[in-house]
Short mmCIF file of C-alpha atoms and ligand atoms in Angstrom, two decimals:
data_model
loop_
_atom_site.label_atom_id
_atom_site.label_comp_id
_atom_site.label_asym_id
_atom_site.label_seq_id
_atom_site.Cartn_x
_atom_site.Cartn_y
_atom_site.Cartn_z
CA MET A 2 179.81 50.02 113.48
CA ARG A 3 179.19 50.29 109.73
CA VAL A 4 176.11 51.91 108.25
CA LEU A 5 175.00 52.10 104.63
CA LEU A 6 172.91 55.20 103.94
CA VAL A 7 170.66 54.92 100.88
CA ALA A 8 169.50 58.20 99.38
CA SER A 9 168.73 59.99 96.13
CA GLU A 10 170.44 63.30 97.03
CA CYS A 11 173.52 64.37 98.94
CA ALA A 12 174.91 67.88 99.41
CA PRO A 13 177.09 69.36 98.05
CA PHE A 14 176.85 67.11 94.98
CA VAL A 15 173.12 66.95 94.17
CA LYS A 16 170.41 68.80 96.05
CA THR A 17 166.76 69.71 95.64
CA GLY A 18 166.00 70.23 99.33
CA GLY A 19 166.80 69.47 102.94
CA LEU A 20 167.19 65.73 102.35
CA ALA A 21 170.48 66.46 100.59
CA ASP A 22 171.77 68.61 103.46
CA VAL A 23 171.00 65.86 105.94
CA VAL A 24 172.52 63.05 103.89
CA GLY A 25 175.62 65.17 103.29
CA ALA A 26 176.11 66.10 106.94
CA LEU A 27 175.04 62.98 108.84
CA PRO A 28 177.97 60.73 107.76
CA LYS A 29 180.49 63.29 109.04
CA ALA A 30 178.58 63.68 112.30
CA LEU A 31 178.41 59.89 112.72
CA ALA A 32 182.14 59.56 112.04
CA GLY A 33 182.72 61.66 115.16
CA LYS A 34 180.76 59.03 117.09
CA GLY A 35 182.75 56.08 115.81
CA VAL A 36 180.21 55.09 113.15
CA GLU A 37 181.59 54.41 109.69
CA ALA A 38 178.96 55.51 107.20
CA ARG A 39 178.87 55.13 103.43
CA VAL A 40 176.29 56.73 101.16
CA ILE A 41 174.98 54.88 98.12
CA LEU A 42 173.78 57.41 95.57
CA PRO A 43 172.92 57.36 91.84
CA CYS A 44 175.76 58.52 89.61
CA TYR A 45 173.99 61.51 88.05
CA PRO A 46 175.91 63.62 85.49
CA ALA A 47 176.91 66.02 88.30
CA LEU A 48 178.83 63.15 89.91
CA ARG A 49 180.67 62.00 86.80
CA GLY A 50 183.84 63.86 87.80
CA VAL A 51 183.78 62.28 91.27
CA ALA A 52 183.21 58.83 89.74
CA GLU A 53 186.24 59.28 87.51
CA LYS A 54 188.38 59.55 90.65
CA GLY A 55 186.84 56.33 91.97
CA THR A 56 189.02 53.96 93.95
CA ALA A 57 187.19 50.70 93.30
CA LYS A 58 184.71 49.57 90.64
CA ILE A 59 182.53 46.51 90.85
CA PRO A 60 180.22 45.41 88.03
CA LEU A 61 176.69 44.65 89.21
CA GLY A 62 175.46 43.06 85.98
CA ARG A 63 172.02 44.05 84.79
CA ILE A 64 169.68 46.21 86.85
CA GLN A 65 166.37 47.54 85.56
CA GLY A 66 167.09 47.03 81.88
CA GLY A 67 170.78 47.89 81.58
CA THR A 68 174.23 47.17 82.97
CA ALA A 69 175.37 48.89 86.13
CA THR A 70 178.62 49.39 88.01
CA LEU A 71 179.21 50.47 91.60
CA ILE A 72 182.04 52.93 92.07
CA ALA A 73 183.59 53.81 95.42
CA ALA A 74 184.85 57.39 95.81
CA GLU A 75 185.81 59.70 98.65
CA GLU A 76 184.84 63.32 98.19
CA GLU A 77 184.20 66.23 100.55
CA GLY A 78 184.81 63.94 103.49
CA ILE A 79 182.02 61.57 102.43
CA SER A 80 182.53 57.96 101.44
CA LEU A 81 180.32 57.41 98.40
CA LEU A 82 179.17 54.35 96.50
CA LEU A 83 177.96 55.62 93.15
CA LEU A 84 175.50 53.55 91.16
CA ASP A 85 176.65 54.07 87.60
CA ALA A 86 173.69 53.00 85.48
CA PRO A 87 173.68 55.32 82.44
CA HIS A 88 170.36 54.00 81.13
CA LEU A 89 168.70 55.35 84.31
CA PHE A 90 170.74 58.35 85.47
CA GLU A 91 172.86 59.73 82.61
CA ARG A 92 170.46 62.32 81.21
CA GLY A 93 169.71 66.05 81.17
CA GLY A 94 166.90 67.63 83.17
CA GLY A 95 166.65 67.32 86.94
CA ILE A 96 167.19 64.37 89.22
CA TYR A 97 163.45 63.69 89.49
CA LEU A 98 162.01 65.82 86.68
CA ASP A 99 162.54 65.93 82.94
CA GLU A 100 163.27 69.11 80.96
CA ALA A 101 159.54 69.88 80.83
CA GLY A 102 159.25 69.67 84.61
CA ARG A 103 157.37 66.34 84.68
CA ASP A 104 158.40 63.37 86.82
CA TRP A 105 160.63 61.03 84.79
CA ALA A 106 158.31 58.26 83.54
CA ASP A 107 160.72 55.63 84.89
CA ASN A 108 161.27 57.07 88.39
CA ALA A 109 159.95 53.83 89.93
CA GLN A 110 162.57 51.81 88.03
CA ARG A 111 165.36 54.36 88.67
CA PHE A 112 165.01 54.31 92.43
CA ALA A 113 164.17 50.61 92.55
CA ALA A 114 167.58 50.13 90.94
CA LEU A 115 169.22 52.23 93.65
CA SER A 116 167.43 50.17 96.31
CA GLU A 117 168.34 46.90 94.60
CA ALA A 118 172.01 47.91 94.47
CA ALA A 119 171.90 48.88 98.15
CA ALA A 120 170.38 45.52 99.09
CA ARG A 121 173.12 43.75 97.16
CA VAL A 122 175.86 45.71 98.98
CA ALA A 123 174.14 44.94 102.28
CA ILE A 124 174.08 41.22 101.55
CA ASP A 125 177.16 40.61 99.39
CA GLY A 126 179.32 43.47 100.62
CA PHE A 127 181.37 45.87 98.51
CA ASP A 128 185.02 45.01 98.11
CA GLY A 129 184.99 43.25 101.48
CA TRP A 130 183.02 46.02 103.22
CA PHE A 131 179.81 44.80 104.90
CA PRO A 132 177.39 47.16 106.65
CA ASP A 133 175.87 46.26 110.02
CA ILE A 134 172.86 48.51 109.42
CA LEU A 135 171.00 49.76 106.36
CA HIS A 136 169.61 53.29 106.72
CA ALA A 137 167.06 54.20 104.02
CA HIS A 138 165.97 57.80 103.41
CA ASP A 139 162.51 58.61 102.03
CA TRP A 140 160.52 56.85 99.32
CA GLN A 141 163.42 56.70 96.87
CA ALA A 142 165.17 54.24 99.19
CA GLY A 143 162.08 52.51 100.57
CA LEU A 144 162.50 49.35 98.51
CA ALA A 145 166.01 48.73 99.89
CA PRO A 146 164.81 47.24 103.21
CA TRP A 147 162.04 45.45 101.34
CA TYR A 148 164.43 43.77 98.87
CA LEU A 149 166.62 42.74 101.81
CA ARG A 150 163.72 40.96 103.46
CA GLN A 151 162.66 39.45 100.14
CA ARG A 152 166.12 37.92 99.87
CA GLY A 153 165.78 36.52 103.39
CA SER A 154 168.22 38.92 105.05
CA GLY A 155 167.52 39.97 108.62
CA LEU A 156 170.05 42.85 108.52
CA PRO A 157 168.75 45.63 110.81
CA CYS A 158 167.13 48.44 108.82
CA VAL A 159 166.16 51.99 109.74
CA MET A 160 163.74 53.94 107.55
CA THR A 161 163.85 57.73 107.90
CA ILE A 162 160.80 59.71 106.83
CA HIS A 163 161.83 63.19 105.71
CA ASN A 164 158.43 63.99 104.27
CA ILE A 165 155.38 61.69 104.30
CA ALA A 166 153.80 63.76 101.50
CA PHE A 167 156.05 61.98 99.01
CA GLN A 168 155.09 58.31 99.19
CA GLY A 169 156.55 56.70 96.07
CA VAL A 170 153.16 55.60 94.76
CA PHE A 171 153.13 53.64 91.49
CA GLY A 172 150.66 51.39 89.65
CA SER A 173 150.40 47.74 90.63
CA ASP A 174 151.36 46.83 87.04
CA LEU A 175 154.95 47.48 88.20
CA ILE A 176 154.99 44.59 90.69
CA GLY A 177 156.70 42.37 88.08
CA PRO A 178 159.03 44.99 86.56
CA LEU A 179 160.23 46.06 90.03
CA ASN A 180 160.88 42.42 90.99
CA LEU A 181 158.50 42.62 93.94
CA ASP A 182 157.14 39.45 95.44
CA PRO A 183 153.40 39.49 94.56
CA LYS A 184 152.65 38.09 98.03
CA GLY A 185 153.75 41.47 99.45
CA TYR A 186 150.89 43.18 97.64
CA SER A 187 148.67 43.27 100.73
CA VAL A 188 147.64 45.56 103.57
CA SER A 189 150.56 44.29 105.64
CA GLY A 190 152.99 44.72 102.73
CA TYR A 191 153.73 47.38 100.12
CA GLU A 192 150.14 47.72 98.89
CA PHE A 193 148.70 51.20 99.47
CA TRP A 194 145.15 52.01 98.38
CA GLY A 195 145.31 49.70 95.37
CA LYS A 196 148.79 50.78 94.34
CA ILE A 197 152.43 50.23 95.33
CA SER A 198 154.03 52.60 97.85
CA THR A 199 157.79 52.37 98.22
CA MET A 200 157.61 54.54 101.36
CA LYS A 201 155.23 52.02 102.90
CA ALA A 202 157.45 49.12 101.80
CA GLY A 203 160.35 50.75 103.65
CA ILE A 204 158.33 51.36 106.79
CA VAL A 205 156.95 47.82 106.87
CA ALA A 206 160.32 46.16 106.25
CA SER A 207 162.38 48.26 108.68
CA ASN A 208 163.05 47.55 112.36
CA ARG A 209 162.78 51.21 113.30
CA VAL A 210 161.21 54.22 111.64
CA THR A 211 162.64 57.61 112.38
CA THR A 212 161.53 61.04 111.34
CA VAL A 213 163.22 64.39 111.52
CA SER A 214 161.65 66.02 114.59
CA PRO A 215 159.82 64.86 117.73
CA THR A 216 156.75 66.96 116.98
CA TYR A 217 156.45 65.57 113.42
CA ALA A 218 156.76 62.05 114.88
CA ARG A 219 153.63 62.78 116.94
CA GLU A 220 151.86 64.59 114.09
CA LEU A 221 152.40 61.63 111.75
CA LEU A 222 150.02 59.58 113.91
CA SER A 223 147.12 61.94 113.15
CA ASN A 224 144.72 62.04 110.20
CA GLU A 225 145.70 65.62 109.57
CA PHE A 226 149.40 64.96 108.98
CA GLY A 227 149.70 61.18 108.37
CA MET A 228 148.47 61.41 104.76
CA GLY A 229 146.99 57.93 104.81
CA MET A 230 149.96 56.32 106.58
CA GLU A 231 148.70 57.19 110.09
CA GLY A 232 147.12 53.77 110.69
CA LEU A 233 150.30 51.96 109.74
CA LEU A 234 152.42 54.32 111.84
CA GLN A 235 150.10 53.98 114.83
CA SER A 236 150.66 50.24 114.64
CA ARG A 237 154.42 50.94 114.72
CA LYS A 238 154.16 53.65 117.35
CA THR A 239 156.80 52.20 119.63
CA ASP A 240 159.24 51.90 116.71
CA LEU A 241 158.71 55.49 115.56
CA ILE A 242 161.33 57.95 116.81
CA GLY A 243 161.73 61.67 116.15
CA ILE A 244 165.34 62.81 115.83
CA LEU A 245 165.84 66.46 115.04
CA ASN A 246 168.01 67.34 112.05
CA GLY A 247 171.16 69.30 112.64
CA ILE A 248 173.04 71.54 110.23
CA ASP A 249 176.62 71.40 108.98
CA LEU A 250 178.31 73.98 111.21
CA ASP A 251 181.28 74.30 108.84
CA VAL A 252 179.17 75.08 105.78
CA TRP A 253 176.77 77.38 107.65
CA ASN A 254 179.02 79.59 109.70
CA PRO A 255 178.83 83.41 109.54
CA GLU A 256 182.38 83.60 110.91
CA THR A 257 183.86 81.82 107.88
CA ASP A 258 181.17 81.84 105.16
CA PRO A 259 182.93 82.65 101.85
CA ASP A 260 179.68 83.75 100.20
CA ILE A 261 179.14 86.88 102.31
CA PRO A 262 181.01 90.20 101.99
CA GLU A 263 182.08 90.42 105.62
CA ASN A 264 182.19 87.63 108.19
CA TYR A 265 180.59 88.28 111.57
CA SER A 266 179.88 86.68 114.93
CA ALA A 267 177.66 87.21 117.96
CA ARG A 268 180.41 89.47 119.32
CA ALA A 269 180.69 91.54 116.14
CA LEU A 270 177.11 91.86 114.95
CA ASN A 271 177.69 95.25 113.35
CA ARG A 272 179.52 93.47 110.53
CA LYS A 273 176.25 91.80 109.49
CA SER A 274 175.28 95.11 107.87
CA ALA A 275 177.69 94.58 104.95
CA SER A 276 175.62 91.54 103.95
CA ARG A 277 172.43 93.50 104.33
CA THR A 278 173.69 96.19 101.97
CA ALA A 279 174.75 93.58 99.41
CA LEU A 280 171.38 91.88 99.72
CA GLU A 281 169.48 95.15 99.25
CA LYS A 282 171.45 95.76 96.09
CA ARG A 283 170.85 92.24 94.76
CA PHE A 284 167.07 92.51 95.28
CA ALA A 285 166.85 96.25 94.39
CA LEU A 286 165.42 97.06 97.84
CA THR A 287 165.31 100.58 99.26
CA PRO A 288 167.49 100.79 102.40
CA ALA A 289 165.61 101.36 105.67
CA VAL A 290 166.67 101.18 109.30
CA ASP A 291 163.52 101.23 111.39
CA ALA A 292 161.85 98.08 110.09
CA PRO A 293 163.19 94.56 109.49
CA LEU A 294 164.26 93.04 106.22
CA PHE A 295 162.47 89.68 106.00
CA CYS A 296 163.54 86.90 103.69
CA VAL A 297 162.18 83.61 102.36
CA ILE A 298 164.30 80.82 100.83
CA SER A 299 162.01 78.01 99.80
CA ARG A 300 160.46 75.60 97.40
CA LEU A 301 157.24 77.32 96.33
CA THR A 302 154.66 74.65 97.09
CA GLU A 303 151.43 74.24 99.04
CA GLN A 304 153.42 72.75 101.96
CA LYS A 305 155.42 75.93 102.50
CA GLY A 306 152.36 78.17 103.05
CA LEU A 307 153.69 81.08 101.02
CA ASP A 308 150.20 81.93 99.77
CA LEU A 309 149.61 82.98 103.40
CA LEU A 310 152.54 85.36 103.16
CA LEU A 311 151.05 86.88 99.99
CA GLN A 312 147.87 87.56 101.98
CA ALA A 313 149.86 89.02 104.87
CA LEU A 314 151.96 91.29 102.63
CA PRO A 315 149.83 94.42 103.22
CA THR A 316 150.81 94.27 106.91
CA LEU A 317 154.50 93.87 106.10
CA VAL A 318 154.34 96.76 103.62
CA SER A 319 152.35 99.02 105.93
CA ARG A 320 155.01 98.60 108.62
CA GLY A 321 157.73 99.82 106.27
CA ALA A 322 159.38 96.38 106.32
CA ARG A 323 160.88 94.72 103.25
CA LEU A 324 160.89 91.21 101.80
CA ALA A 325 163.48 89.35 99.72
CA LEU A 326 162.22 86.04 98.34
CA LEU A 327 164.25 83.35 96.60
CA GLY A 328 162.36 80.32 95.42
CA THR A 329 161.11 78.15 92.64
CA GLY A 330 158.25 75.74 92.12
CA ASP A 331 154.55 76.34 91.63
CA LYS A 332 154.07 78.65 88.63
CA GLY A 333 151.09 80.40 90.22
CA LEU A 334 153.14 81.33 93.29
CA GLU A 335 156.14 82.36 91.20
CA ASP A 336 153.91 84.74 89.20
CA ALA A 337 152.18 86.05 92.32
CA PHE A 338 155.50 87.00 93.94
CA ARG A 339 156.76 88.55 90.70
CA ARG A 340 153.56 90.64 90.62
CA ALA A 341 154.02 91.63 94.29
CA SER A 342 157.51 92.90 93.44
CA ALA A 343 156.17 94.91 90.52
CA GLN A 344 153.48 96.36 92.78
CA HIS A 345 155.89 97.24 95.59
CA PRO A 346 159.21 98.18 93.97
CA GLY A 347 162.01 98.63 96.48
CA ILE A 348 159.90 96.88 99.14
CA VAL A 349 159.35 93.35 97.82
CA GLY A 350 162.15 91.72 95.84
CA THR A 351 161.68 88.36 94.13
CA ILE A 352 164.24 86.11 92.51
CA ILE A 353 162.79 82.99 90.94
CA GLY A 354 165.42 80.29 90.78
CA TYR A 355 167.67 78.06 92.82
CA ASP A 356 170.90 79.67 94.04
CA GLU A 357 172.85 78.11 96.88
CA ARG A 358 175.35 80.98 97.25
CA LEU A 359 172.65 83.63 97.24
CA SER A 360 170.87 81.68 99.99
CA HIS A 361 173.93 82.21 102.21
CA LEU A 362 173.94 85.97 101.54
CA MET A 363 170.22 86.09 102.37
CA GLN A 364 170.69 84.28 105.66
CA ALA A 365 173.43 86.74 106.55
CA GLY A 366 171.88 89.96 105.25
CA SER A 367 168.29 89.64 106.49
CA ASP A 368 166.92 90.46 109.93
CA ALA A 369 164.35 87.68 109.94
CA ILE A 370 163.36 84.63 107.89
CA ILE A 371 159.71 83.67 107.38
CA VAL A 372 158.74 79.97 107.26
CA PRO A 373 154.91 79.76 107.28
CA SER A 374 154.67 76.03 106.44
CA ARG A 375 151.38 74.14 106.72
CA PHE A 376 153.47 71.16 107.78
CA GLU A 377 157.23 70.90 108.17
CA PRO A 378 158.90 67.63 109.16
CA CYS A 379 161.97 69.54 110.35
CA GLY A 380 162.88 72.51 108.19
CA LEU A 381 166.45 73.69 107.83
CA THR A 382 166.20 77.33 106.78
CA GLN A 383 165.06 78.37 110.26
CA LEU A 384 168.12 76.58 111.69
CA TYR A 385 170.41 78.47 109.31
CA GLY A 386 168.57 81.62 110.37
CA LEU A 387 169.29 80.93 114.05
CA ARG A 388 172.96 80.41 113.33
CA TYR A 389 173.15 83.68 111.34
CA GLY A 390 171.21 85.75 113.91
CA THR A 391 168.35 86.07 111.41
CA LEU A 392 165.30 85.54 113.56
CA PRO A 393 162.91 82.84 112.38
CA VAL A 394 159.21 83.68 112.06
CA VAL A 395 157.66 80.23 111.87
CA ALA A 396 154.38 78.35 111.93
CA ARG A 397 154.07 76.24 115.10
CA THR A 398 154.27 72.85 113.41
CA GLY A 399 156.69 69.92 113.11
CA GLY A 400 160.36 70.78 113.45
CA LEU A 401 159.60 74.50 113.36
CA ALA A 402 157.79 74.12 116.70
CA ASP A 403 160.76 72.20 118.10
CA THR A 404 163.54 74.60 117.13
CA VAL A 405 162.32 78.17 117.71
CA ILE A 406 161.47 79.73 121.08
CA ASP A 407 158.79 82.37 120.65
CA ALA A 408 159.51 85.88 121.89
CA SER A 409 156.53 85.84 124.25
CA ASP A 410 156.56 88.21 127.21
CA ALA A 411 157.60 85.35 129.48
CA ALA A 412 160.41 84.18 127.18
CA MET A 413 161.65 87.76 126.81
CA LYS A 414 161.71 88.15 130.58
CA SER A 415 163.59 84.92 131.11
CA GLY A 416 165.93 85.74 128.22
CA CYS A 417 165.52 82.57 126.17
CA ALA A 418 163.58 83.73 123.09
CA THR A 419 165.11 82.97 119.68
CA GLY A 420 162.39 84.00 117.21
CA PHE A 421 158.64 84.06 116.61
CA GLN A 422 156.03 81.33 116.30
CA PHE A 423 152.46 81.67 115.13
CA ALA A 424 149.40 79.41 115.28
CA PRO A 425 147.05 78.55 113.74
CA THR A 426 148.66 78.53 110.31
CA THR A 427 146.56 81.33 108.87
CA ALA A 428 147.32 84.59 107.07
CA GLU A 429 145.87 86.55 110.03
CA ALA A 430 148.12 84.86 112.59
CA LEU A 431 151.12 85.36 110.30
CA ALA A 432 150.26 89.04 109.79
CA ASP A 433 149.93 89.53 113.57
CA THR A 434 153.32 87.94 114.09
CA ILE A 435 154.99 90.04 111.39
CA ASP A 436 153.52 93.00 113.24
CA ARG A 437 154.93 91.67 116.53
CA ALA A 438 158.38 91.24 114.95
CA CYS A 439 158.25 94.81 113.62
CA ASN A 440 157.44 96.06 117.13
CA LEU A 441 160.33 94.19 118.71
CA PHE A 442 162.67 95.44 115.98
CA LEU A 443 162.08 99.00 117.19
CA ASP A 444 163.58 98.01 120.55
CA ARG A 445 167.15 97.49 119.31
CA LYS A 446 168.42 96.19 122.63
CA ALA A 447 165.72 93.56 122.96
CA TRP A 448 166.09 92.48 119.31
CA THR A 449 169.86 92.18 119.65
CA ALA A 450 169.46 90.06 122.77
CA VAL A 451 167.22 87.66 120.84
CA MET A 452 169.75 87.57 117.99
CA ARG A 453 172.48 86.56 120.42
CA ASN A 454 170.27 83.83 121.93
CA ALA A 455 169.49 82.56 118.44
CA MET A 456 173.17 82.38 117.52
CA ARG A 457 173.93 80.46 120.72
CA HIS A 458 171.11 77.97 120.22
CA PRO A 459 172.62 74.52 119.49
CA VAL A 460 171.80 73.61 115.88
CA GLY A 461 174.64 71.21 115.11
CA TRP A 462 174.49 67.44 114.76
CA ASP A 463 176.09 66.43 118.04
CA ALA A 464 173.02 65.37 120.04
CA SER A 465 171.21 63.98 117.00
CA ALA A 466 174.18 61.91 115.85
CA ASP A 467 174.20 60.41 119.36
CA ALA A 468 170.50 59.65 118.99
CA TYR A 469 171.01 57.88 115.64
CA ARG A 470 173.93 55.96 117.06
CA ALA A 471 171.77 54.84 119.98
CA VAL A 472 169.08 53.59 117.60
CA PHE A 473 171.67 51.66 115.57
CA GLN A 474 173.25 50.21 118.72
CA THR A 475 169.89 49.01 120.04
CA LEU A 476 169.24 47.23 116.75
CA LEU A 477 172.63 45.54 116.85
CA ASP A 478 172.02 44.43 120.43
CA GLU A 479 168.62 43.06 119.48
CA ALA A 480 170.11 41.19 116.51
CA ARG A 481 172.81 39.71 118.74
CA GLN A 482 170.20 38.56 121.27
CA ARG A 483 168.20 36.89 118.51
CA LYS A 484 171.31 34.98 117.44
CA ALA A 485 172.42 34.02 120.96
CA PRO A 486 171.15 30.65 122.14
CA ALA A 487 168.48 30.90 124.86
P1 LIG B 503 162.54 71.07 102.10
O1 LIG B 503 163.53 69.98 102.11
O2 LIG B 503 161.16 70.66 102.45
O3 LIG B 503 162.57 71.86 100.84
P2 LIG B 503 164.20 72.28 104.19
O4 LIG B 503 164.01 73.55 104.93
O5 LIG B 503 164.48 71.08 104.98
O6 LIG B 503 162.91 72.11 103.27
O7 LIG B 503 165.43 72.39 103.20
C1 LIG B 503 165.46 73.24 102.10
C2 LIG B 503 166.91 73.40 101.68
O8 LIG B 503 166.94 73.85 100.33
C3 LIG B 503 167.65 74.45 102.48
O9 LIG B 503 169.03 74.13 102.50
C4 LIG B 503 167.39 75.72 101.68
O10 LIG B 503 168.35 76.72 101.91
C5 LIG B 503 167.46 75.17 100.28
N1 LIG B 503 166.69 75.92 99.28
C6 LIG B 503 165.35 75.87 99.06
N2 LIG B 503 165.02 76.65 98.02
C7 LIG B 503 166.16 77.21 97.58
C8 LIG B 503 166.49 78.11 96.51
N3 LIG B 503 165.55 78.59 95.69
N4 LIG B 503 167.78 78.45 96.34
C9 LIG B 503 168.74 77.97 97.17
N5 LIG B 503 168.50 77.13 98.18
C10 LIG B 503 167.24 76.74 98.38
C1 LIG B 504 162.04 67.22 103.92
C2 LIG B 504 161.17 68.10 104.78
C3 LIG B 504 161.95 69.10 105.61
C4 LIG B 504 163.19 68.47 106.23
C5 LIG B 504 164.02 67.80 105.16
C6 LIG B 504 165.27 67.14 105.70
O1 LIG B 504 162.31 67.77 102.68
O2 LIG B 504 160.18 68.77 104.01
O3 LIG B 504 161.12 69.61 106.64
O4 LIG B 504 163.95 69.45 106.89
O5 LIG B 504 163.26 66.81 104.53
O6 LIG B 504 164.98 66.17 106.67
#
């Protein structure tokens, strides 16, 4: 079975968030299940070196105002098809944002080009390689299934929603420039509240819609979480499937992680303390033994609920606990955490920025990781936390609800707890739970038992890769039945 994944990010090459981790890990997990996956990705400057080692190059002619070439390359165990279109992707700044931090003015055209190239590979093949399934990820890839249908192809398509908050909404003046059939500008097509939505186009044109946790799949049907897409998704309820993300167990492994001073395992937990000491140094925190060191590794946005943590800080401080925060995003939140560090030197440490290696040290050196998201389709940092014995303190929503077992009295008695959940998503509930974590920390035996449970909790891709494979197989069977004479 051959699957073409369409995405705008892929770890370890280009990453702004969890989407990249998933797109980087899923092909390897699928390979273990007999699925041959290729990832079509823009050739950003960071991928130039990989492109130069390309094994095949096929000119695509003009796409969105310039000439483009598709380059096949194998790197880090991933089979890539790089869309080399310098007029769209060869530039400084970020992959979505310019140097001033604004969305690139031509983002619609940039990712329409990616989708167009994907549709062409799906229909015409690449160097004799034809996918059986097209798997589009988030709004950046949403037009790929749509273009396929526009060209009359019935190739089975799966659309994965990683975050419904990003909907690829653009003005209807782009219908022509994006080569969209004007007839599709309707309630049953890509039209969304008087504009174009590429996320909606992908949902409408795909045979199945998946999202990254079972709870988020249910939440998406509600007004609270559906963000205007709930009606559409309700009408596709039977096609909507929640498949939990996994993590790359080779990249996130405390026994082999090259970014931590001493490797450790569930059997040798005492070695975790070397990471803690390094982390304290890095964040200028005062060492302490009778209260946990909490960490946060996050985009600083409304979604992530870190304003709630700011409100709950007095509780954390009063318990003698400490906080190390690594993040970037909203300027107001960045400033607020910088101020909190200045107010509580040695207790609250803030590093504003994006630092993959430091994120590994934080997962290893902290006692607990706080993820107070208002909504969270899956969330990966709590999964890394589980694997590193760094207990997640999470809001009970989306994938956070599905991956952490709260240390309630009952769960402690039965020995299955892996962390802490709180609800509702308020500063008070978070503060209470920080308090609860601090209490448990004082009982070293109980805390260590939860750490060991957390580290044993399955967070890899095995079950989820099976689930994706099953979805793909069903679509192939359905397609075969459609073709077979009655
Ligand atoms: P989202 O994709 O919504 O940002 P996830 O939890 O799914 O949330 O994934 C976030 C990914 O980005 C994780 O791999 C996390 O470690 C990483 N990350 C987020 N912020 C930073 C940062 N400032 N530095 C390093 N890694 C970060
Ligand atoms: C999105 C979501 C996050 C999820 C990630 C990968 O960025 O916000 O919850 O883990 O995609 O699927």
